[in-house]
PDB file of N, CA and C in Angstrom:
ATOM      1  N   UNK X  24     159.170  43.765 168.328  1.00  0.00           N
ATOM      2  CA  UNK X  24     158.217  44.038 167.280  1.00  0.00           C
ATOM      3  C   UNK X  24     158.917  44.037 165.920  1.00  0.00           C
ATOM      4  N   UNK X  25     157.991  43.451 164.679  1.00  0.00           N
ATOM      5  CA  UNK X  25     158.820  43.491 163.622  1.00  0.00           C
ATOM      6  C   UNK X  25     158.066  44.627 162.649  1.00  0.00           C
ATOM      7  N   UNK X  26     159.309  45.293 162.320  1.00  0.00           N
ATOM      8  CA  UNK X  26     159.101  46.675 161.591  1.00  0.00           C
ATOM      9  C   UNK X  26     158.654  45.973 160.063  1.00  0.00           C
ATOM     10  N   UNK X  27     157.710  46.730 159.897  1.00  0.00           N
ATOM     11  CA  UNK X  27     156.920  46.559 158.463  1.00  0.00           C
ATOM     12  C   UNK X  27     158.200  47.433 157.114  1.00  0.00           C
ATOM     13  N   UNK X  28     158.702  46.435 156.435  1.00  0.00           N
ATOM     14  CA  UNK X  28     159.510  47.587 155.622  1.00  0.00           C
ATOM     15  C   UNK X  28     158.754  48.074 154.326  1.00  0.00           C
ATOM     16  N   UNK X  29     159.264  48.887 153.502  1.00  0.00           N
ATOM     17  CA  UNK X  29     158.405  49.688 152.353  1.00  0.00           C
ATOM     18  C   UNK X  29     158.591  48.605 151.363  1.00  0.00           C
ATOM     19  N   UNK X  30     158.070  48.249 150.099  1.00  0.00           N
ATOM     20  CA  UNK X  30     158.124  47.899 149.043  1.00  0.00           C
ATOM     21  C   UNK X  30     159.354  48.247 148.580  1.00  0.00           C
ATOM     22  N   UNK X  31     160.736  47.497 148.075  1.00  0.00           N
ATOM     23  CA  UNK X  31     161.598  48.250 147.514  1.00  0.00           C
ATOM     24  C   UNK X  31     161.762  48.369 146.268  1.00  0.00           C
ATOM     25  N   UNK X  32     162.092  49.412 145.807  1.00  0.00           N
ATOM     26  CA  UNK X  32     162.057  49.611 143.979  1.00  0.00           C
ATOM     27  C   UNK X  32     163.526  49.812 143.495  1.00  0.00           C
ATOM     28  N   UNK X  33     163.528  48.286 142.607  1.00  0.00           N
ATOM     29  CA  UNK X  33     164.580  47.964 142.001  1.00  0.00           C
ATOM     30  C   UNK X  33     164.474  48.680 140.597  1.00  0.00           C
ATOM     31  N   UNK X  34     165.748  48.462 139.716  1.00  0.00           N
ATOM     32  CA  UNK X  34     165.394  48.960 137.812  1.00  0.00           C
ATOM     33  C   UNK X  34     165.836  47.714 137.581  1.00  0.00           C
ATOM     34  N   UNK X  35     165.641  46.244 137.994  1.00  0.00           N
ATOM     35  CA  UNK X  35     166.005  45.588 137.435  1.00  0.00           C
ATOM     36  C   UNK X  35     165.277  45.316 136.350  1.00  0.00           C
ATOM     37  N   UNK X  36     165.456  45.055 135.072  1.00  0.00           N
ATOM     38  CA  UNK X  36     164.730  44.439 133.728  1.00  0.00           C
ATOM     39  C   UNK X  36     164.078  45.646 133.437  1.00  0.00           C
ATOM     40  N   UNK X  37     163.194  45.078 132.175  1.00  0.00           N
ATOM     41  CA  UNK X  37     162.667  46.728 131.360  1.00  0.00           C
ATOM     42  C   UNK X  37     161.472  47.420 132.412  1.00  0.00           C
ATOM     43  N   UNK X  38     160.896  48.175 132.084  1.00  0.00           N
ATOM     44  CA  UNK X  38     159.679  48.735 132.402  1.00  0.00           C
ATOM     45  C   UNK X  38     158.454  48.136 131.471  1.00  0.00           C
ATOM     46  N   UNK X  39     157.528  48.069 132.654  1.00  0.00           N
ATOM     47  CA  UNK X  39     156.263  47.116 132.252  1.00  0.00           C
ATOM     48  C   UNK X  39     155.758  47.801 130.825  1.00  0.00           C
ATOM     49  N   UNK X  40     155.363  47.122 129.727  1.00  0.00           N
ATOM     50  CA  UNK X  40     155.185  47.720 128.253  1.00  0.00           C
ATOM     51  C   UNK X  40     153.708  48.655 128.347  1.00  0.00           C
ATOM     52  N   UNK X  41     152.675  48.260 129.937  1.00  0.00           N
ATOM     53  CA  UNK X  41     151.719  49.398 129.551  1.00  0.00           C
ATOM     54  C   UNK X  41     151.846  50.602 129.908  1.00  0.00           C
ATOM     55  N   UNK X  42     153.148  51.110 130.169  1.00  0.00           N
ATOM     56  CA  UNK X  42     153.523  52.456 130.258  1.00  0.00           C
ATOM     57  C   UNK X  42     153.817  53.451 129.306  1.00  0.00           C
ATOM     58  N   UNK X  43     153.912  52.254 128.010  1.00  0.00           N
ATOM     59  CA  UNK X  43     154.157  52.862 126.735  1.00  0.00           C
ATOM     60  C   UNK X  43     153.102  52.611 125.528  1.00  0.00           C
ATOM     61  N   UNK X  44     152.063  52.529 126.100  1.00  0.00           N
ATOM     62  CA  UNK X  44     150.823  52.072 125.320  1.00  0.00           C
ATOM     63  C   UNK X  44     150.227  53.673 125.091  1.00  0.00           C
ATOM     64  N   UNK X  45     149.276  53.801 123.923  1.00  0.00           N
ATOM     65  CA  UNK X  45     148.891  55.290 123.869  1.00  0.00           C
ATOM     66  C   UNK X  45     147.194  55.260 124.460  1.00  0.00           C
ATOM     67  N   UNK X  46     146.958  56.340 124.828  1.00  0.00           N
ATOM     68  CA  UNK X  46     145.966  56.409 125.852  1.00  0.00           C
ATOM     69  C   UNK X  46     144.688  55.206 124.758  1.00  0.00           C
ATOM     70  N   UNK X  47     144.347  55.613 123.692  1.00  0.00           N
ATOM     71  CA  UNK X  47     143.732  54.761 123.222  1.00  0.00           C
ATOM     72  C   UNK X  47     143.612  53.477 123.269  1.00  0.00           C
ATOM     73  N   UNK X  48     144.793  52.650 123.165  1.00  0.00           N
ATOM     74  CA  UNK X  48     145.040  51.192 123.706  1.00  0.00           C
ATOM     75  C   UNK X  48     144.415  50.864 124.675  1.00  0.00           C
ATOM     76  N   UNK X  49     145.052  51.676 125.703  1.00  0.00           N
ATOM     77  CA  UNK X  49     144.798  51.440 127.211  1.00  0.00           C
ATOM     78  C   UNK X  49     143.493  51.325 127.351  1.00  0.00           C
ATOM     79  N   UNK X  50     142.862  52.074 127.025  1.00  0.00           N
ATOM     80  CA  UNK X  50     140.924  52.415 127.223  1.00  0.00           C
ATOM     81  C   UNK X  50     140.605  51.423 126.739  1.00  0.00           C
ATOM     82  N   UNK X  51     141.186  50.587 125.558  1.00  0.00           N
ATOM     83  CA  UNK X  51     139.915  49.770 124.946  1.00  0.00           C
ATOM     84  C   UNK X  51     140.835  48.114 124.915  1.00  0.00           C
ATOM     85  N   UNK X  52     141.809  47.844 126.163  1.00  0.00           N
ATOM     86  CA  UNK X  52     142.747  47.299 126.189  1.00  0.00           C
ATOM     87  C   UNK X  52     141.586  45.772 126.430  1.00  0.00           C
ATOM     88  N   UNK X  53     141.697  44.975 125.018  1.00  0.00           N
ATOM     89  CA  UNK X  53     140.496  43.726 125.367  1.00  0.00           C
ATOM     90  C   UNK X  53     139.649  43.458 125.170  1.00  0.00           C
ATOM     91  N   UNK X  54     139.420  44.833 124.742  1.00  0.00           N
ATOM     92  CA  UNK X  54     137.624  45.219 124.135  1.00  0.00           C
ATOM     93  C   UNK X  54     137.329  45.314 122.793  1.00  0.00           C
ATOM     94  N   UNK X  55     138.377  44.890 121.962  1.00  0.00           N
ATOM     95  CA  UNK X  55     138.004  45.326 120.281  1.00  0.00           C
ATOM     96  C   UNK X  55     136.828  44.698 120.080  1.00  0.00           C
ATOM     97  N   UNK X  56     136.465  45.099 119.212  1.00  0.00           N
ATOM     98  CA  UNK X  56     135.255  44.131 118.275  1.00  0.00           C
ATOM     99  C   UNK X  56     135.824  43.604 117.191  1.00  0.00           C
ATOM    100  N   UNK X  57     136.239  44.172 115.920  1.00  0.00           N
ATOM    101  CA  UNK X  57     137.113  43.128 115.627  1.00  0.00           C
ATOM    102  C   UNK X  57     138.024  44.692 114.261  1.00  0.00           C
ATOM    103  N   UNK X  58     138.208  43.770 113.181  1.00  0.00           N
ATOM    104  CA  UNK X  58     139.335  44.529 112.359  1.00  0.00           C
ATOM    105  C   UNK X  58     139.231  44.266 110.982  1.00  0.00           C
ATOM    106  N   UNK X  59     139.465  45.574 110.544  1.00  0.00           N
ATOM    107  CA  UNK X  59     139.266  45.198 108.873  1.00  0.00           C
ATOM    108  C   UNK X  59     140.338  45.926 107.850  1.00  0.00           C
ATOM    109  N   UNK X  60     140.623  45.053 107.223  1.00  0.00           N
ATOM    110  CA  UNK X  60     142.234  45.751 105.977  1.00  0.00           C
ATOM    111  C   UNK X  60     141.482  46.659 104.979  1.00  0.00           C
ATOM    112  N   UNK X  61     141.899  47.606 105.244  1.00  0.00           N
ATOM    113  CA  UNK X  61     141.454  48.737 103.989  1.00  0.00           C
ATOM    114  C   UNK X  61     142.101  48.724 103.101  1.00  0.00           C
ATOM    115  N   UNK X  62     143.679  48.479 102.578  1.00  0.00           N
ATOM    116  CA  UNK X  62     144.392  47.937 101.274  1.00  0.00           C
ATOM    117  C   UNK X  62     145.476  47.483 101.919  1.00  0.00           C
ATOM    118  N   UNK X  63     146.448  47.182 101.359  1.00  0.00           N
ATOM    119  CA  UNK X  63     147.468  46.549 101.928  1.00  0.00           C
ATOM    120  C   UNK X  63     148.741  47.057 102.397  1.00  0.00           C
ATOM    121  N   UNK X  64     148.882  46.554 104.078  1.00  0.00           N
ATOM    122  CA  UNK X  64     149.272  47.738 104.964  1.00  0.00           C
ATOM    123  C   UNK X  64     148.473  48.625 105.420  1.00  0.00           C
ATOM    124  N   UNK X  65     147.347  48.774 105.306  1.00  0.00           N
ATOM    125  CA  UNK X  65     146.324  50.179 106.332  1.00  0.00           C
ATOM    126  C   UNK X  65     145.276  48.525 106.622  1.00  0.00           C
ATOM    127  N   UNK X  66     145.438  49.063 108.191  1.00  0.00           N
ATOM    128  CA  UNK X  66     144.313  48.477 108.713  1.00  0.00           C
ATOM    129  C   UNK X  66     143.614  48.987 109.924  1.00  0.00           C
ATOM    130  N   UNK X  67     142.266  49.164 110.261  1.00  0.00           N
ATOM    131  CA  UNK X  67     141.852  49.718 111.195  1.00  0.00           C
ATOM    132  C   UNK X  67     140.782  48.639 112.289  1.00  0.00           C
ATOM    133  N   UNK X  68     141.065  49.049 113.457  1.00  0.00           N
ATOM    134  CA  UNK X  68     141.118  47.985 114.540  1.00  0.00           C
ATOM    135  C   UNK X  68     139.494  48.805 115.186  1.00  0.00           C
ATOM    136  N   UNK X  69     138.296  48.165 115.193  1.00  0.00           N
ATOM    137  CA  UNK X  69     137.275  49.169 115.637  1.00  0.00           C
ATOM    138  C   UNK X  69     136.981  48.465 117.512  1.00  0.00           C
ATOM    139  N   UNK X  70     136.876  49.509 118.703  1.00  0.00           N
ATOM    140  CA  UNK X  70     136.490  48.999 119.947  1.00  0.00           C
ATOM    141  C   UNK X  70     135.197  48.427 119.805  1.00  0.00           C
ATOM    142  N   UNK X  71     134.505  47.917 121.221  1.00  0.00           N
ATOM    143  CA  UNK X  71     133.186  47.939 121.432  1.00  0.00           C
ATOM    144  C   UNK X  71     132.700  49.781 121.365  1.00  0.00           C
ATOM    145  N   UNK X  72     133.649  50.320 122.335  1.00  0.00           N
ATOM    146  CA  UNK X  72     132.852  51.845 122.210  1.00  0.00           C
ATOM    147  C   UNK X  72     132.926  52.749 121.054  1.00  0.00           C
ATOM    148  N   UNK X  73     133.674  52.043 120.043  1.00  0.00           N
ATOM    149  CA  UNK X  73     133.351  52.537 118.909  1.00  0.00           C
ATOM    150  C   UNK X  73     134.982  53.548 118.088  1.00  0.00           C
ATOM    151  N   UNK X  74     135.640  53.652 119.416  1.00  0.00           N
ATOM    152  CA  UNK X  74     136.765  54.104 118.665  1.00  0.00           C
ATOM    153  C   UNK X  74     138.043  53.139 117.870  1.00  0.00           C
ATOM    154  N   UNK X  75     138.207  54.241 117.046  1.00  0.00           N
ATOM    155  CA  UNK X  75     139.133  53.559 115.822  1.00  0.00           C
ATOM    156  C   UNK X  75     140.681  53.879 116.359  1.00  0.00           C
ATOM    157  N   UNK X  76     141.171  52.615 115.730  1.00  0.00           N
ATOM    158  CA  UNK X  76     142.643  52.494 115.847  1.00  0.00           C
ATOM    159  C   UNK X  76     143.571  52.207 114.046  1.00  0.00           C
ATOM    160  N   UNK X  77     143.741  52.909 113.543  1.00  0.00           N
ATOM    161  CA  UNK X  77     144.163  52.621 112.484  1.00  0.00           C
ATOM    162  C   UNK X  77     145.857  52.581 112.279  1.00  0.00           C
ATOM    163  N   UNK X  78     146.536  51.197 111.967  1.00  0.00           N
ATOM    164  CA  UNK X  78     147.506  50.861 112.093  1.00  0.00           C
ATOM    165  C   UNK X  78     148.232  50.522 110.297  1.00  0.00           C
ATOM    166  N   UNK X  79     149.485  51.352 110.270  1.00  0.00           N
ATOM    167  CA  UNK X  79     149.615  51.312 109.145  1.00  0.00           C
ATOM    168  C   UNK X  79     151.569  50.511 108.918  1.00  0.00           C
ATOM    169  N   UNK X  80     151.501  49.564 108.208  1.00  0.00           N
ATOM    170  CA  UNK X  80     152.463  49.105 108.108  1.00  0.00           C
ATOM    171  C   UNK X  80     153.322  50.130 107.141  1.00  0.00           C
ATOM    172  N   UNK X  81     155.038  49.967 107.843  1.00  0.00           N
ATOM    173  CA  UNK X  81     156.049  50.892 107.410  1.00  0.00           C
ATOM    174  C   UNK X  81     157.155  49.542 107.280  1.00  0.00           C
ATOM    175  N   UNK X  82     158.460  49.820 106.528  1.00  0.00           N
ATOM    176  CA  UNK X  82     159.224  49.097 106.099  1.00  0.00           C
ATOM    177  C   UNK X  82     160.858  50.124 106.522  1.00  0.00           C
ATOM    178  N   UNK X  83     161.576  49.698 106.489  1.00  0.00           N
ATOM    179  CA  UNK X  83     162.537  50.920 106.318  1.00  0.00           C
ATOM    180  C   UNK X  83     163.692  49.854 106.682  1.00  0.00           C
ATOM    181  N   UNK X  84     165.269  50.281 106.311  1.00  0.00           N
ATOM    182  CA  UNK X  84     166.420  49.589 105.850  1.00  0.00           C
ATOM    183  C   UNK X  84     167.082  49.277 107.562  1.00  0.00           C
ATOM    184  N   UNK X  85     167.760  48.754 107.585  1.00  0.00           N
ATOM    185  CA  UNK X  85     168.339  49.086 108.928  1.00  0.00           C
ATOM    186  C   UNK X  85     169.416  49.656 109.418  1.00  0.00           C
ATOM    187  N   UNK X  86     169.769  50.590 108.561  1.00  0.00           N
ATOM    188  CA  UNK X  86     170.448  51.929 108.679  1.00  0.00           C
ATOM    189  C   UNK X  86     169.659  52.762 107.949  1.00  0.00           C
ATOM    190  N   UNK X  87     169.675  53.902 108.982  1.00  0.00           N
ATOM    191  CA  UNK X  87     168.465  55.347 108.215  1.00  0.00           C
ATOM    192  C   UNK X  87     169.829  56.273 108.470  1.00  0.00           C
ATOM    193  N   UNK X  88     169.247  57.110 107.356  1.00  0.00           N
ATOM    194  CA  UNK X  88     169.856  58.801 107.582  1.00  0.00           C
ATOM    195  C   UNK X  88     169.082  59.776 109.033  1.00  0.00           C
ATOM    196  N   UNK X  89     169.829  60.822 109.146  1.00  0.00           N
ATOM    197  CA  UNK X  89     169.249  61.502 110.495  1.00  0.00           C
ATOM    198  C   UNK X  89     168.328  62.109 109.520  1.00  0.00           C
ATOM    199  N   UNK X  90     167.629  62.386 107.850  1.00  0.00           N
ATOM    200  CA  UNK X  90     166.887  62.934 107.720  1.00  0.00           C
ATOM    201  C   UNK X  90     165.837  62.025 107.160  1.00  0.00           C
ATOM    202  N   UNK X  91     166.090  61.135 107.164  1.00  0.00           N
ATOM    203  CA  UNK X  91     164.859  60.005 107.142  1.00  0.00           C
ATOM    204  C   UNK X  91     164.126  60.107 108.728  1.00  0.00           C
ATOM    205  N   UNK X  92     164.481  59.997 109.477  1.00  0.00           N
ATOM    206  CA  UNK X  92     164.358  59.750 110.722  1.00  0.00           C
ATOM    207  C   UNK X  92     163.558  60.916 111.255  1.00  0.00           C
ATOM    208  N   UNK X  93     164.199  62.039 111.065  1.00  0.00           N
ATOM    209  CA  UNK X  93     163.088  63.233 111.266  1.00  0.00           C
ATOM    210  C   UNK X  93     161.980  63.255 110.502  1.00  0.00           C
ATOM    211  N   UNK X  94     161.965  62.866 109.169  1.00  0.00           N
ATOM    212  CA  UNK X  94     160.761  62.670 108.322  1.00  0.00           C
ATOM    213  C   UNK X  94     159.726  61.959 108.865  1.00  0.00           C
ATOM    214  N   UNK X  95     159.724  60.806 109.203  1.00  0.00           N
ATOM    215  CA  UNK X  95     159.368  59.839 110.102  1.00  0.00           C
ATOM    216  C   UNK X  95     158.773  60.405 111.245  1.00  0.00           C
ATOM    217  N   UNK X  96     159.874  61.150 112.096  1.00  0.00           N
ATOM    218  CA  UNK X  96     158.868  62.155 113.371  1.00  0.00           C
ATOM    219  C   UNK X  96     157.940  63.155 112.927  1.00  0.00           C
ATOM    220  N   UNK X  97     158.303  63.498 111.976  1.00  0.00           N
ATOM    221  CA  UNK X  97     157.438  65.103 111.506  1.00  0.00           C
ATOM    222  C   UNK X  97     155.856  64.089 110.932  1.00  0.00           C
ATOM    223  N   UNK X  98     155.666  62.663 110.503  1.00  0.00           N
ATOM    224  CA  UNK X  98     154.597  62.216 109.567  1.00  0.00           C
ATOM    225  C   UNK X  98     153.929  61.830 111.573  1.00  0.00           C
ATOM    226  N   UNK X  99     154.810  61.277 112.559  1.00  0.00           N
ATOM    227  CA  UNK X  99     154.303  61.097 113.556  1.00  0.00           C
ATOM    228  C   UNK X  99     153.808  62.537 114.587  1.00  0.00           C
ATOM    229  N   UNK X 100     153.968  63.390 114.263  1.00  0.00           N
ATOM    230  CA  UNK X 100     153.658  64.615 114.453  1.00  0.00           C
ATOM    231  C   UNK X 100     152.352  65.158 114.031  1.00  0.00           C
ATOM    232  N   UNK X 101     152.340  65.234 112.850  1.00  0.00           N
ATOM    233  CA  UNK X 101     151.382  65.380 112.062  1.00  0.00           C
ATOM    234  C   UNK X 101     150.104  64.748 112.241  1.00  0.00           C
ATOM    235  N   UNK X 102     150.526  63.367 112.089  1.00  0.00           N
ATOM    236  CA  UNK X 102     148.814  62.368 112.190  1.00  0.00           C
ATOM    237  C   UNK X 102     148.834  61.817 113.382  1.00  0.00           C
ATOM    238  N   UNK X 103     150.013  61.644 114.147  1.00  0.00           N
ATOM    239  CA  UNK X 103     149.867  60.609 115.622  1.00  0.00           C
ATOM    240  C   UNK X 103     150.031  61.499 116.539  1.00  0.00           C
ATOM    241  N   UNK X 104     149.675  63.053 116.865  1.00  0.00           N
ATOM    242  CA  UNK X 104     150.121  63.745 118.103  1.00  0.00           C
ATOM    243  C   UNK X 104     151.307  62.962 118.969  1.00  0.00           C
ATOM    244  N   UNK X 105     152.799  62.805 117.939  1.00  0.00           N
ATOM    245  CA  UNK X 105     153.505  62.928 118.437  1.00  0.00           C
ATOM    246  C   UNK X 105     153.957  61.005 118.309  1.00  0.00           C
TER     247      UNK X 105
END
């Protein structure tokens, strides 16, 4: 008899990117209706069910200070639960 083996779980390569999507994405993953620029850099993405996604363009050097960087978490704190 041939033994059925388990699925084996490798770490080869990254982890699939919808693990890092925020619950909002996920829900309306396909479904936008469409999108409109409120000035330049703010734009908000509306679903069919009606929720908003508002996406705001940021710029920054490619070396930061460790207190830029917390600034940055504390504005993602604040308005992005995190």
């Amino acid at each position: 008899m041939a033994e059925v083996k388990a699925k084996r779980k490798t770490d080869i390569g990254p982890p699939h990117y919808e693990k890092f999507l925020p619950p909002i994405i996920k829900e309306n993953y396909g479904k936008w209706k469409y999108h409109e620029i409120l000035k330049p850099g703010v734009m908000v993405t509306v679903s069919e069910s009606g929720a908003k996604l508002f996406t705001v363009r940021a710029a920054s050097p490619r070396l930061l200070s460790i207190d830029k960087i917390r600034a940055y978490a504390d504005l993602a704190d604040k308005y992005c639960d995190g």
